[in-house]
Amino acid sequence: MDSKVQEEIPVHEEFFLCGGVETQIIKCGPWTNLFDEQSITKPKLLIFIIPGNPGFSPFYLPFAKSLYSLTKGRFPVWMISHAGFAMAPKDKILAAPDETNAQEIEDVYGLNGQIEHKLAFLRAHVPKDVKLILIGHSIGCYISLRLMKHVPELPVTNAAYLGSQEMVQVRKRDDEIIREHLPKLTFYYGKTDSWCPVKYYEDMKKDFPEGDIRLCEKGISHAFVLGFNQEVATIVADWMNNKLPKI
């Protein structure tokens, strides 16, 4: 993307107490508080990126900017850090949370705690009438699926999963969640991804032949944020533009 276009995209860095932990959020777009926006200007949809490990949201900023531009700035693109991966600098004001969002989460740094952490943020900062597109990378895929399983009221209209699931606790694919939400899901597997062998893609195609399950033919590495931001953003934007033309 043209560097001048990148610079013109509004970006806001904010820190919140979420589940009792300082949490960094980076927001692309002019919308910073979806509850305060007037109905005329409030977006109908939020693109929410849940990272892999390390869960440091600035890694995903070039990708988010590209995606925001390719979707013509119609929707905000927000990235959340994992609990424990960011602390508010001294010159940053920690936004005051509501009481529910400030409540500590048991084992917030573990896998289940990280899931609850994302849920706490979404409940506190995203109105129920704003639809969600979840983009999960690596372990972010697993977290996204678990959110959809445990909180069916979340208004998820579509989800895109980039990469694999690599934590020790993630030992078995949760076919129940996938089957229940299959029409909303898009899976994108790397062809040369040592974290996620091609066999995983082949097994998914065999077990879910009607699903939108794709194998990368572009040589994109698992850590796409280190050199393939524009390519992956173009792929995701194409999915969105084709699947969500009326939003």
C-alpha positions as a printed Julia matrix, in Angstrom:
247×3 Matrix{Float64}:
   0.0     0.0    0.0
   1.13    3.54  -0.71
   2.92    4.92   2.38
   1.03    8.21   2.09
  -2.29    6.35   2.25
  -1.03    4.43   5.29
  -0.18    7.68   7.07
  -3.62    9.15   6.42
  -5.48    6.29   8.1
  -6.58    7.37  11.6
  -5.06    5.15  14.29
  -5.78    5.33  18.01
  -3.83    3.5   20.71
  -5.7     3.0   23.97
  -5.18    1.11  27.2
  -7.97   -0.37  29.3
  -8.27   -2.48  32.41
  -9.75   -5.68  31.07
 -10.25   -8.65  33.35
  -8.09   -6.81  35.88
  -5.15   -6.56  33.45
  -3.81   -3.59  31.5
  -4.73   -4.22  27.89
  -3.64   -2.45  24.71
  -6.16   -1.81  21.93
  -5.25   -0.31  18.57
  -8.13    1.09  16.54
  -8.04    1.92  12.83
 -10.73    4.33  11.73
 -12.43    7.42  13.16
 -14.62    5.46  15.58
 -13.16    5.27  19.07
 -16.23    4.69  21.24
 -19.0     2.69  19.58
 -21.44    3.54  22.38
 -21.0     7.29  21.94
 -21.31    7.37  18.16
 -24.51    8.81  16.71
 -26.74    6.27  14.95
 -26.1     7.98  11.62
 -22.33    7.55  11.82
 -22.01    4.42  13.96
 -20.66    1.53  11.87
 -22.81   -1.55  11.43
 -19.85   -3.87  11.73
 -16.54   -4.16  13.61
 -13.53   -6.12  12.34
 -11.85   -7.54  15.44
  -8.38   -9.09  15.22
  -7.28  -11.64  17.83
  -3.55  -12.25  17.44
  -1.35  -15.29  17.7
   1.64  -15.49  20.01
   3.25  -13.23  20.89
  -0.04  -11.42  21.31
   1.26   -7.92  20.76
  -1.27   -5.9   18.78
   1.18   -3.44  17.09
   2.56   -6.38  15.06
  -0.79   -6.42  13.23
  -1.05   -2.69  12.55
   0.23   -2.72   8.92
  -2.18   -5.58   8.17
  -5.06   -3.71   9.83
  -4.31   -0.53   7.91
  -4.25   -2.42   4.62
  -7.52   -4.14   5.44
  -9.14   -0.86   6.47
  -8.09    0.75   3.19
  -9.14   -2.21   1.03
 -12.62   -2.2    2.6
 -12.82    1.51   1.73
 -12.81    2.65   5.36
 -16.37    1.46   5.87
 -15.69   -0.38   9.11
 -13.38    0.05  12.1
 -10.56   -2.49  12.47
  -9.53   -3.11  16.07
  -6.68   -5.23  17.45
  -6.4    -6.45  21.03
  -3.26   -7.54  22.81
  -3.27  -10.73  24.84
  -3.38  -10.3   28.61
   0.12   -9.79  29.95
   1.68   -8.59  26.67
   1.32   -4.84  27.15
   1.55   -2.25  29.89
   0.4     1.35  29.68
   3.34    3.78  29.36
   3.55    6.47  32.01
   2.36    9.1   29.56
  -0.76    7.1   28.66
  -3.95    7.41  30.66
  -5.54    4.08  31.52
  -9.17    4.42  30.49
 -11.57    3.95  33.37
 -13.45    0.64  33.02
 -16.87   -0.23  34.27
 -17.03   -2.43  37.34
 -17.7    -5.65  35.42
 -14.79   -5.14  33.04
 -12.39   -4.38  35.9
 -13.19   -7.61  37.73
 -10.21   -9.92  37.79
 -10.3   -13.12  35.73
  -8.96  -16.29  37.32
  -5.74  -17.41  35.6
  -6.09  -14.59  33.06
  -2.73  -15.48  31.52
  -3.77  -19.07  30.78
  -5.68  -20.11  27.68
  -9.15  -20.06  29.24
  -8.34  -16.76  30.91
  -7.27  -15.27  27.57
 -10.64  -16.27  26.12
 -12.48  -14.63  29.03
 -10.24  -11.58  28.6
 -11.39  -11.04  24.99
 -14.99  -11.62  25.99
 -14.76   -9.04  28.77
 -13.54   -6.45  26.28
 -16.21   -7.18  23.68
 -19.0    -7.05  26.26
 -17.8    -3.7   27.6
 -16.87   -1.94  24.36
 -19.02   -3.3   21.52
 -22.78   -2.64  21.41
 -25.01   -5.62  20.72
 -26.31   -4.08  17.51
 -22.81   -3.92  15.97
 -22.0    -7.08  14.04
 -18.58   -8.69  14.36
 -16.08  -10.15  11.96
 -13.5   -12.07  13.97
 -10.06  -12.53  12.45
  -7.97  -15.02  14.36
  -4.32  -15.76  13.67
  -2.75  -18.94  15.04
  -3.98  -19.38  18.65
  -6.33  -16.48  17.92
  -8.28  -18.93  15.75
  -8.94  -21.16  18.72
  -9.88  -18.23  20.95
 -12.34  -16.98  18.32
 -14.02  -20.36  18.01
 -14.35  -20.69  21.77
 -15.93  -17.25  21.97
 -18.51  -18.34  19.41
 -19.21  -21.56  21.34
 -19.55  -20.13  24.84
 -21.21  -16.84  23.95
 -23.68  -17.56  21.14
 -25.27  -14.14  21.61
 -22.17  -12.45  20.18
 -23.29  -10.96  16.84
 -20.58  -12.7   14.77
 -21.49  -12.51  11.11
 -18.28  -14.0    9.73
 -14.91  -15.25  10.9
 -11.59  -15.82   9.12
  -8.95  -18.1   10.55
  -5.29  -17.69   9.48
  -2.83  -20.29  10.68
  -2.9   -23.04  13.31
  -3.5   -23.71  17.01
  -0.28  -24.21  18.91
  -0.73  -24.16  22.69
  -0.32  -27.3   24.77
  -3.97  -27.32  25.83
  -5.15  -27.35  22.21
  -4.8   -31.01  21.4
  -7.95  -31.83  19.49
  -9.96  -29.99  16.86
 -13.36  -28.99  18.19
 -15.6   -30.28  15.42
 -18.76  -29.4   17.35
 -18.03  -25.67  17.2
 -16.94  -25.84  13.57
 -20.03  -27.77  12.49
 -22.38  -25.42  14.33
 -20.89  -22.25  12.81
 -19.54  -23.59   9.5
 -21.5   -21.22   7.2
 -19.86  -18.26   8.97
 -16.3   -19.61   8.87
 -13.42  -19.28   6.44
 -10.2   -21.21   7.08
  -6.94  -20.33   5.36
  -4.07  -22.8    5.71
  -0.44  -22.21   4.8
   1.15  -24.56   2.28
   4.6   -24.29   3.88
   3.52  -23.77   7.48
   5.51  -25.92   9.91
   3.08  -24.96  12.69
   0.16  -26.3   10.74
   0.95  -29.14   8.27
  -0.97  -29.45   4.99
  -2.51  -32.61   6.44
  -4.6   -30.39   8.72
  -6.05  -28.72   5.64
  -6.65  -32.07   3.95
  -8.41  -33.43   7.03
 -10.63  -30.35   7.22
 -11.58  -30.61   3.54
 -12.45  -34.27   4.01
 -14.46  -33.78   7.17
 -16.18  -30.53   6.12
 -16.47  -30.69   2.31
 -19.1   -27.96   2.26
 -16.93  -25.55   4.26
 -14.96  -22.56   2.97
 -11.53  -24.1    3.58
  -8.61  -22.85   1.52
  -4.95  -23.7    1.01
  -2.54  -20.84   0.35
  -0.89  -20.9   -3.07
   1.08  -17.7   -2.55
   3.89  -18.94  -0.33
   2.74  -16.89   2.65
   4.48  -17.85   5.89
   2.77  -18.51   9.21
   4.09  -15.22  10.59
   2.43  -13.25   7.8
   2.77   -9.97   9.72
   6.52  -10.04   9.04
   6.25   -9.61   5.29
   2.86  -10.47   3.81
   0.49   -7.91   5.32
  -0.76   -6.54   2.0
  -1.24   -9.99   0.48
  -3.26  -11.34   3.4
  -5.26   -8.13   3.74
  -6.19   -8.39   0.05
  -7.37  -11.98   0.54
  -9.48  -11.11   3.58
 -10.93   -7.98   1.93
 -11.97  -10.06  -1.08
 -13.77  -12.5    1.22
 -15.55   -9.66   2.95
 -16.51   -7.84  -0.23
 -17.93  -11.06  -1.7
 -19.71  -12.34   1.4
 -20.98   -9.07   2.86
 -21.98   -6.89  -0.1
 -25.02   -5.4    1.62
 -23.4    -4.31   4.89
